mmCIF file of C-alpha atoms and ligand atoms in Angstrom:
data_model
loop_
_atom_site.group_PDB
_atom_site.id
_atom_site.type_symbol
_atom_site.label_atom_id
_atom_site.label_comp_id
_atom_site.label_asym_id
_atom_site.label_seq_id
_atom_site.Cartn_x
_atom_site.Cartn_y
_atom_site.Cartn_z
ATOM 1 C CA MET H 241 -13.591 34.727 -90.007
ATOM 2 C CA ASN H 242 -13.106 38.450 -89.520
ATOM 3 C CA GLN H 243 -10.747 38.962 -86.578
ATOM 4 C CA ASP H 244 -11.050 42.755 -86.643
ATOM 5 C CA ASN H 245 -12.121 44.291 -83.368
ATOM 6 C CA ILE H 246 -11.819 40.993 -81.507
ATOM 7 C CA VAL H 247 -10.181 41.284 -78.104
ATOM 8 C CA ILE H 248 -9.293 38.352 -75.864
ATOM 9 C CA ARG H 249 -8.477 39.346 -72.288
ATOM 10 C CA GLN H 250 -8.501 38.004 -68.752
ATOM 11 C CA GLU H 251 -11.889 37.911 -67.049
ATOM 12 C CA ILE H 252 -12.444 40.452 -64.265
ATOM 13 C CA PRO H 253 -15.099 40.331 -61.519
ATOM 14 C CA SER H 254 -17.387 42.765 -63.330
ATOM 15 C CA ASP H 255 -17.604 40.170 -66.161
ATOM 16 C CA TYR H 256 -18.747 37.331 -63.901
ATOM 17 C CA ALA H 257 -22.515 37.696 -64.279
ATOM 18 C CA ALA H 258 -22.353 38.210 -68.053
ATOM 19 C CA VAL H 259 -20.003 35.233 -68.482
ATOM 20 C CA GLU H 260 -22.305 32.974 -66.476
ATOM 21 C CA HIS H 261 -25.249 34.151 -68.575
ATOM 22 C CA LEU H 262 -23.320 33.503 -71.800
ATOM 23 C CA THR H 263 -22.297 30.036 -70.594
ATOM 24 C CA ARG H 264 -25.894 29.209 -69.691
ATOM 25 C CA GLU H 265 -27.138 30.365 -73.094
ATOM 26 C CA ALA H 266 -24.441 28.361 -74.930
ATOM 27 C CA PHE H 267 -24.973 25.092 -73.031
ATOM 28 C CA TRP H 268 -28.707 25.186 -72.381
ATOM 29 C CA ASN H 269 -30.359 21.909 -73.498
ATOM 30 C CA VAL H 270 -27.216 20.897 -75.439
ATOM 31 C CA TYR H 271 -25.922 18.010 -73.300
ATOM 32 C CA ARG H 272 -28.912 17.591 -70.947
ATOM 33 C CA PRO H 273 -32.236 19.331 -70.356
ATOM 34 C CA GLY H 274 -31.046 22.692 -68.984
ATOM 35 C CA CYS H 275 -27.360 22.793 -68.073
ATOM 36 C CA LEU H 276 -24.884 22.891 -65.182
ATOM 37 C CA GLU H 277 -21.985 24.679 -66.880
ATOM 38 C CA HIS H 278 -22.785 28.217 -65.721
ATOM 39 C CA TYR H 279 -22.615 26.905 -62.170
ATOM 40 C CA VAL H 280 -19.387 25.057 -62.989
ATOM 41 C CA VAL H 281 -17.846 28.375 -64.083
ATOM 42 C CA HIS H 282 -19.129 30.021 -60.900
ATOM 43 C CA VAL H 283 -17.581 27.328 -58.694
ATOM 44 C CA LEU H 284 -14.314 26.820 -60.557
ATOM 45 C CA ARG H 285 -13.220 30.434 -60.117
ATOM 46 C CA HIS H 286 -12.637 29.562 -56.446
ATOM 47 C CA ASP H 287 -11.072 26.164 -57.077
ATOM 48 C CA PRO H 288 -7.388 25.606 -56.258
ATOM 49 C CA ALA H 289 -6.917 24.124 -59.753
ATOM 50 C CA PHE H 290 -8.236 27.279 -61.473
ATOM 51 C CA VAL H 291 -5.726 29.223 -63.606
ATOM 52 C CA PRO H 292 -6.715 32.913 -63.393
ATOM 53 C CA GLU H 293 -4.371 33.944 -66.229
ATOM 54 C CA LEU H 294 -6.278 31.593 -68.553
ATOM 55 C CA ASP H 295 -9.778 32.667 -67.550
ATOM 56 C CA LEU H 296 -10.444 34.514 -70.790
ATOM 57 C CA VAL H 297 -13.271 36.491 -72.283
ATOM 58 C CA MET H 298 -13.577 37.305 -75.977
ATOM 59 C CA GLU H 299 -15.178 40.597 -76.966
ATOM 60 C CA ARG H 300 -16.081 42.219 -80.268
ATOM 61 C CA GLU H 301 -16.761 45.916 -80.234
ATOM 62 C CA GLY H 302 -17.044 45.753 -76.470
ATOM 63 C CA GLU H 303 -19.664 42.951 -76.493
ATOM 64 C CA LEU H 304 -18.982 39.654 -74.761
ATOM 65 C CA ILE H 305 -19.037 36.907 -77.398
ATOM 66 C CA GLY H 306 -17.040 34.064 -75.859
ATOM 67 C CA HIS H 307 -15.377 32.655 -72.773
ATOM 68 C CA VAL H 308 -13.018 29.861 -71.789
ATOM 69 C CA LEU H 309 -11.308 28.895 -68.554
ATOM 70 C CA TYR H 310 -8.473 26.509 -67.724
ATOM 71 C CA THR H 311 -7.636 24.366 -64.722
ATOM 72 C CA ARG H 312 -4.555 22.406 -63.675
ATOM 73 C CA SER H 313 -4.886 18.644 -63.945
ATOM 74 C CA PHE H 314 -2.544 15.664 -64.026
ATOM 75 C CA ILE H 315 -1.810 12.219 -65.364
ATOM 76 C CA THR H 316 -0.759 9.476 -62.965
ATOM 77 C CA ALA H 317 1.895 7.769 -65.067
ATOM 78 C CA ASN H 318 2.296 4.019 -64.944
ATOM 79 C CA ASP H 319 5.910 4.544 -63.779
ATOM 80 C CA GLY H 320 4.630 6.443 -60.726
ATOM 81 C CA ARG H 321 5.277 9.998 -61.901
ATOM 82 C CA ARG H 322 2.638 12.675 -61.654
ATOM 83 C CA ILE H 323 2.637 14.506 -64.986
ATOM 84 C CA PRO H 324 1.139 18.013 -64.846
ATOM 85 C CA THR H 325 -1.371 18.830 -67.555
ATOM 86 C CA MET H 326 -4.032 21.439 -68.065
ATOM 87 C CA THR H 327 -7.691 21.045 -68.863
ATOM 88 C CA PHE H 328 -10.036 23.673 -70.199
ATOM 89 C CA GLY H 329 -13.751 24.206 -70.182
ATOM 90 C CA PRO H 330 -16.416 25.220 -70.197
ATOM 91 C CA ILE H 331 -15.787 26.993 -73.513
ATOM 92 C CA SER H 332 -18.691 29.006 -74.871
ATOM 93 C CA ILE H 333 -19.507 31.093 -77.904
ATOM 94 C CA ARG H 334 -22.667 33.192 -77.935
ATOM 95 C CA PRO H 335 -25.270 30.974 -79.643
ATOM 96 C CA ASP H 336 -26.124 33.361 -82.494
ATOM 97 C CA LEU H 337 -22.415 33.567 -83.409
ATOM 98 C CA GLN H 338 -21.531 29.876 -83.378
ATOM 99 C CA ARG H 339 -20.062 28.034 -86.379
ATOM 100 C CA GLN H 340 -18.278 31.106 -87.740
ATOM 101 C CA GLY H 341 -14.792 30.148 -86.571
ATOM 102 C CA LEU H 342 -14.917 32.120 -83.318
ATOM 103 C CA GLY H 343 -14.661 29.078 -81.038
ATOM 104 C CA LYS H 344 -11.591 27.797 -82.850
ATOM 105 C CA TYR H 345 -10.049 31.263 -82.746
ATOM 106 C CA LEU H 346 -10.603 31.596 -78.985
ATOM 107 C CA LEU H 347 -9.348 28.071 -78.368
ATOM 108 C CA ASP H 348 -6.208 28.491 -80.471
ATOM 109 C CA ARG H 349 -5.296 31.863 -78.908
ATOM 110 C CA SER H 350 -5.934 30.506 -75.393
ATOM 111 C CA MET H 351 -3.727 27.471 -76.086
ATOM 112 C CA GLU H 352 -0.894 29.793 -77.135
ATOM 113 C CA GLN H 353 -1.254 31.532 -73.781
ATOM 114 C CA ALA H 354 -1.351 28.186 -71.950
ATOM 115 C CA ALA H 355 1.893 27.188 -73.705
ATOM 116 C CA GLU H 356 3.480 30.503 -72.677
ATOM 117 C CA LEU H 357 2.478 29.745 -69.081
ATOM 118 C CA GLY H 358 4.358 26.469 -69.332
ATOM 119 C CA ALA H 359 1.628 23.901 -69.974
ATOM 120 C CA GLY H 360 3.100 20.856 -71.718
ATOM 121 C CA ALA H 361 -0.149 19.123 -72.654
ATOM 122 C CA LEU H 362 -3.909 19.549 -72.475
ATOM 123 C CA CYS H 363 -6.388 16.784 -71.700
ATOM 124 C CA ILE H 364 -10.091 17.326 -72.233
ATOM 125 C CA GLU H 365 -13.411 15.611 -72.692
ATOM 126 C CA GLY H 366 -15.010 16.778 -75.919
ATOM 127 C CA ASN H 367 -15.970 16.302 -79.523
ATOM 128 C CA LEU H 368 -13.137 15.402 -81.907
ATOM 129 C CA ASP H 369 -15.066 17.058 -84.761
ATOM 130 C CA PHE H 370 -14.373 20.441 -83.160
ATOM 131 C CA TYR H 371 -11.169 19.875 -81.184
ATOM 132 C CA GLY H 372 -9.503 17.781 -83.907
ATOM 133 C CA LYS H 373 -9.286 20.962 -85.993
ATOM 134 C CA SER H 374 -7.041 22.423 -83.299
ATOM 135 C CA GLY H 375 -4.739 19.422 -83.144
ATOM 136 C CA PHE H 376 -6.337 17.202 -80.486
ATOM 137 C CA VAL H 377 -6.140 13.429 -80.825
ATOM 138 C CA VAL H 378 -7.945 10.627 -79.007
ATOM 139 C CA ALA H 379 -5.864 10.249 -75.837
ATOM 140 C CA GLY H 380 -6.155 6.450 -75.771
ATOM 141 C CA THR H 381 -4.100 6.294 -78.966
ATOM 142 C CA ARG H 382 -1.230 7.876 -76.969
ATOM 143 C CA GLY H 383 -1.559 5.476 -74.057
ATOM 144 C CA ILE H 384 -3.374 7.905 -71.769
ATOM 145 C CA ARG H 385 -6.549 6.514 -70.235
ATOM 146 C CA TYR H 386 -9.564 8.270 -68.801
ATOM 147 C CA HIS H 387 -10.001 7.576 -65.087
ATOM 148 C CA GLY H 388 -12.649 4.989 -64.433
ATOM 149 C CA GLU H 389 -12.506 3.497 -67.916
ATOM 150 C CA PRO H 390 -11.355 -0.102 -68.411
ATOM 151 C CA GLU H 391 -7.659 -0.688 -69.179
ATOM 152 C CA GLN H 392 -8.139 -1.553 -72.858
ATOM 153 C CA GLU H 393 -10.928 0.917 -73.574
ATOM 154 C CA ILE H 394 -10.186 3.770 -75.997
ATOM 155 C CA VAL H 395 -12.874 6.359 -75.303
ATOM 156 C CA PRO H 396 -13.553 8.613 -78.299
ATOM 157 C CA TYR H 397 -14.446 11.697 -76.246
ATOM 158 C CA PHE H 398 -11.243 11.827 -74.182
ATOM 159 C CA LEU H 399 -8.731 13.922 -76.097
ATOM 160 C CA LEU H 400 -5.266 15.371 -75.669
ATOM 161 C CA LYS H 401 -2.880 17.755 -77.323
ATOM 162 C CA GLU H 402 0.787 18.324 -76.609
ATOM 163 C CA LEU H 403 1.619 22.011 -76.401
ATOM 164 C CA ARG H 404 5.313 21.133 -76.112
ATOM 165 C CA PRO H 405 6.171 18.518 -78.735
ATOM 166 C CA GLY H 406 7.393 15.324 -77.075
ATOM 167 C CA PHE H 407 6.084 16.291 -73.621
ATOM 168 C CA LEU H 408 4.219 13.003 -73.314
ATOM 169 C CA ASP H 409 6.825 10.822 -75.032
ATOM 170 C CA GLY H 410 7.279 7.707 -72.928
ATOM 171 C CA VAL H 411 4.289 8.553 -70.726
ATOM 172 C CA THR H 412 1.413 6.139 -70.323
ATOM 173 C CA GLY H 413 -1.099 6.376 -67.519
ATOM 174 C CA VAL H 414 -4.404 7.653 -66.257
ATOM 175 C CA TYR H 415 -5.800 11.176 -66.455
ATOM 176 C CA HIS H 416 -7.907 12.604 -63.641
ATOM 177 C CA THR H 417 -10.580 15.242 -64.241
ATOM 178 C CA PRO H 418 -10.153 18.038 -61.668
ATOM 179 C CA GLN H 419 -12.663 17.531 -58.841
ATOM 180 C CA GLY H 420 -14.091 21.033 -59.275
ATOM 181 C CA TYR H 421 -15.923 19.963 -62.442
ATOM 182 C CA TYR H 422 -18.133 17.578 -60.442
ATOM 183 C CA VAL H 423 -20.678 20.036 -59.116
ATOM 184 C CA ASP H 424 -23.638 19.214 -56.927
ATOM 185 C CA GLU H 425 -26.697 19.145 -59.200
ATOM 186 C CA ALA H 426 -29.074 20.390 -56.503
ATOM 187 C CA ALA H 427 -26.764 23.348 -55.822
ATOM 188 C CA ALA H 428 -26.650 24.030 -59.577
ATOM 189 C CA GLU H 429 -30.460 23.989 -59.688
ATOM 190 C CA ALA H 430 -30.627 26.450 -56.814
ATOM 191 C CA PHE H 431 -28.046 28.700 -58.514
ATOM 192 C CA ASP H 432 -30.051 28.625 -61.732
ATOM 193 C CA ARG H 433 -33.129 30.033 -59.986
ATOM 194 C CA ASP H 434 -31.474 33.464 -59.973
ATOM 195 C CA PHE H 435 -31.445 33.466 -63.795
ATOM 196 C CA PRO H 436 -34.409 34.274 -66.039
ATOM 197 C CA PRO H 437 -36.730 31.249 -66.413
ATOM 198 C CA LYS H 438 -35.838 29.068 -69.375
ATOM 199 C CA GLU H 439 -37.538 25.889 -70.550
ATOM 200 C CA LYS H 440 -35.669 22.634 -70.118
ATOM 201 C CA LYS H 441 -36.137 20.335 -73.077
ATOM 202 C CA ARG H 442 -35.252 16.733 -73.742
ATOM 203 C CA LEU H 443 -33.631 16.776 -77.188
ATOM 204 C CA PRO H 444 -31.900 14.213 -79.393
ATOM 205 C CA GLY H 445 -28.124 14.042 -78.949
ATOM 206 C CA GLN H 446 -28.088 14.946 -75.260
ATOM 207 C CA LEU H 447 -25.694 12.855 -73.189
ATOM 208 C CA PHE H 448 -27.392 12.946 -69.778
HETATM 209 C C1 COA G 612 -18.360 24.311 -79.153
HETATM 210 C C2 COA G 612 -18.202 25.802 -79.473
HETATM 211 C C3 COA G 612 -17.313 26.469 -78.420
HETATM 212 C C4 COA G 612 -17.513 25.886 -80.832
HETATM 213 O O1 COA G 612 -17.415 27.239 -81.198
HETATM 214 P P1 COA G 612 -17.910 27.694 -82.659
HETATM 215 O O2 COA G 612 -17.528 29.112 -82.836
HETATM 216 O O3 COA G 612 -19.341 27.350 -82.803
HETATM 217 O O4 COA G 612 -17.057 26.718 -83.576
HETATM 218 P P2 COA G 612 -16.167 27.071 -84.863
HETATM 219 O O5 COA G 612 -17.000 27.793 -85.866
HETATM 220 O O6 COA G 612 -14.903 27.733 -84.440
HETATM 221 O O7 COA G 612 -15.900 25.579 -85.342
HETATM 222 C C5 COA G 612 -14.818 25.181 -86.086
HETATM 223 C C6 COA G 612 -15.122 23.788 -86.620
HETATM 224 O O8 COA G 612 -15.302 22.849 -85.557
HETATM 225 C C7 COA G 612 -16.382 21.962 -85.892
HETATM 226 N N1 COA G 612 -17.476 22.128 -84.918
HETATM 227 C C8 COA G 612 -17.778 23.231 -84.183
HETATM 228 N N2 COA G 612 -18.813 22.997 -83.360
HETATM 229 C C9 COA G 612 -19.175 21.731 -83.586
HETATM 230 C C10 COA G 612 -20.190 20.904 -83.053
HETATM 231 N N3 COA G 612 -21.036 21.318 -82.107
HETATM 232 N N4 COA G 612 -20.284 19.645 -83.523
HETATM 233 C C11 COA G 612 -19.452 19.199 -84.476
HETATM 234 N N5 COA G 612 -18.467 19.941 -85.026
HETATM 235 C C12 COA G 612 -18.320 21.182 -84.585
HETATM 236 C C13 COA G 612 -16.846 22.299 -87.260
HETATM 237 O O9 COA G 612 -16.183 21.450 -88.149
HETATM 238 C C14 COA G 612 -16.420 23.719 -87.433
HETATM 239 O O10 COA G 612 -16.128 24.031 -88.736
HETATM 240 P P3 COA G 612 -17.341 24.229 -89.813
HETATM 241 O O11 COA G 612 -18.406 25.050 -89.144
HETATM 242 O O12 COA G 612 -16.617 24.902 -90.922
HETATM 243 O O13 COA G 612 -17.806 22.852 -90.148
HETATM 244 C C15 COA G 612 -19.562 26.545 -79.547
HETATM 245 O O14 COA G 612 -20.318 25.996 -80.603
HETATM 246 C C16 COA G 612 -20.378 26.461 -78.263
HETATM 247 O O15 COA G 612 -20.319 27.368 -77.431
HETATM 248 N N6 COA G 612 -21.202 25.380 -78.129
HETATM 249 C C17 COA G 612 -22.055 25.181 -76.970
HETATM 250 C C18 COA G 612 -21.253 24.830 -75.765
HETATM 251 C C19 COA G 612 -20.323 23.656 -76.001
HETATM 252 O O16 COA G 612 -20.723 22.628 -76.499
HETATM 253 N N7 COA G 612 -19.034 23.815 -75.607
HETATM 254 C C20 COA G 612 -18.032 22.780 -75.755
HETATM 255 C C21 COA G 612 -18.172 21.729 -74.758
HETATM 256 S S1 COA G 612 -17.012 20.410 -74.996
#
């Protein structure tokens, strides 16, 4: 991948509309007919768990080509401790530029910044095919469970990565998705009406 002319910087308010548009384009009909993620981005910016320093846009020659944001999350450890983690997402690459290494580049650079900010580990829901290339493992294999899943269940989509080696040594417990990700679907529908009309399609591989 050619990294020339690529800039990754913090999002500013004048980016908001373009970032929401990009997110909508990237997620549309991927996991459900239509998508909610552009509304998730819109809502999370005002969430207490939001990490402004890690709300990042990627540009090439001044054009917006990617975005990722991070939130603070935690694991309730079986010994009673509350272990701080971070979570990221939505992460989006402009559809016509996907599968060229840009998503991995944005993710890897953003994780370096998260480590500099002091994050010890990241927990996410996602596809190991993509995130495995950046060092994520199935969290259940490290004794971290996804909230709501049965005790013995190892869910393949719940992943983690230590940013500080050993950060999760001796930790077992349950991870909680930050509440801000659970948006109201009717509110998301209403929000979407301000965007250009786009056909919702039921496609193979969707989760919802
Ligand atoms: C997911 C996304 C951010 C990845 O960015 P990208 O630039 O397309 O991915 P990269 O080219 O950096 O991928 C690196 C590797 O990860 C894997 N990978 C990437 N996207 C994948 C996908 N959708 N399914 C399976 N593997 C994937 C591939 O192995 C890829 O290498 P390859 O193309 O040489 O096989 C981007 O495709 C996107 O915006 N998708 C729509 C929104 C989305 O699904 N976001 C993530 C939600 S969890």
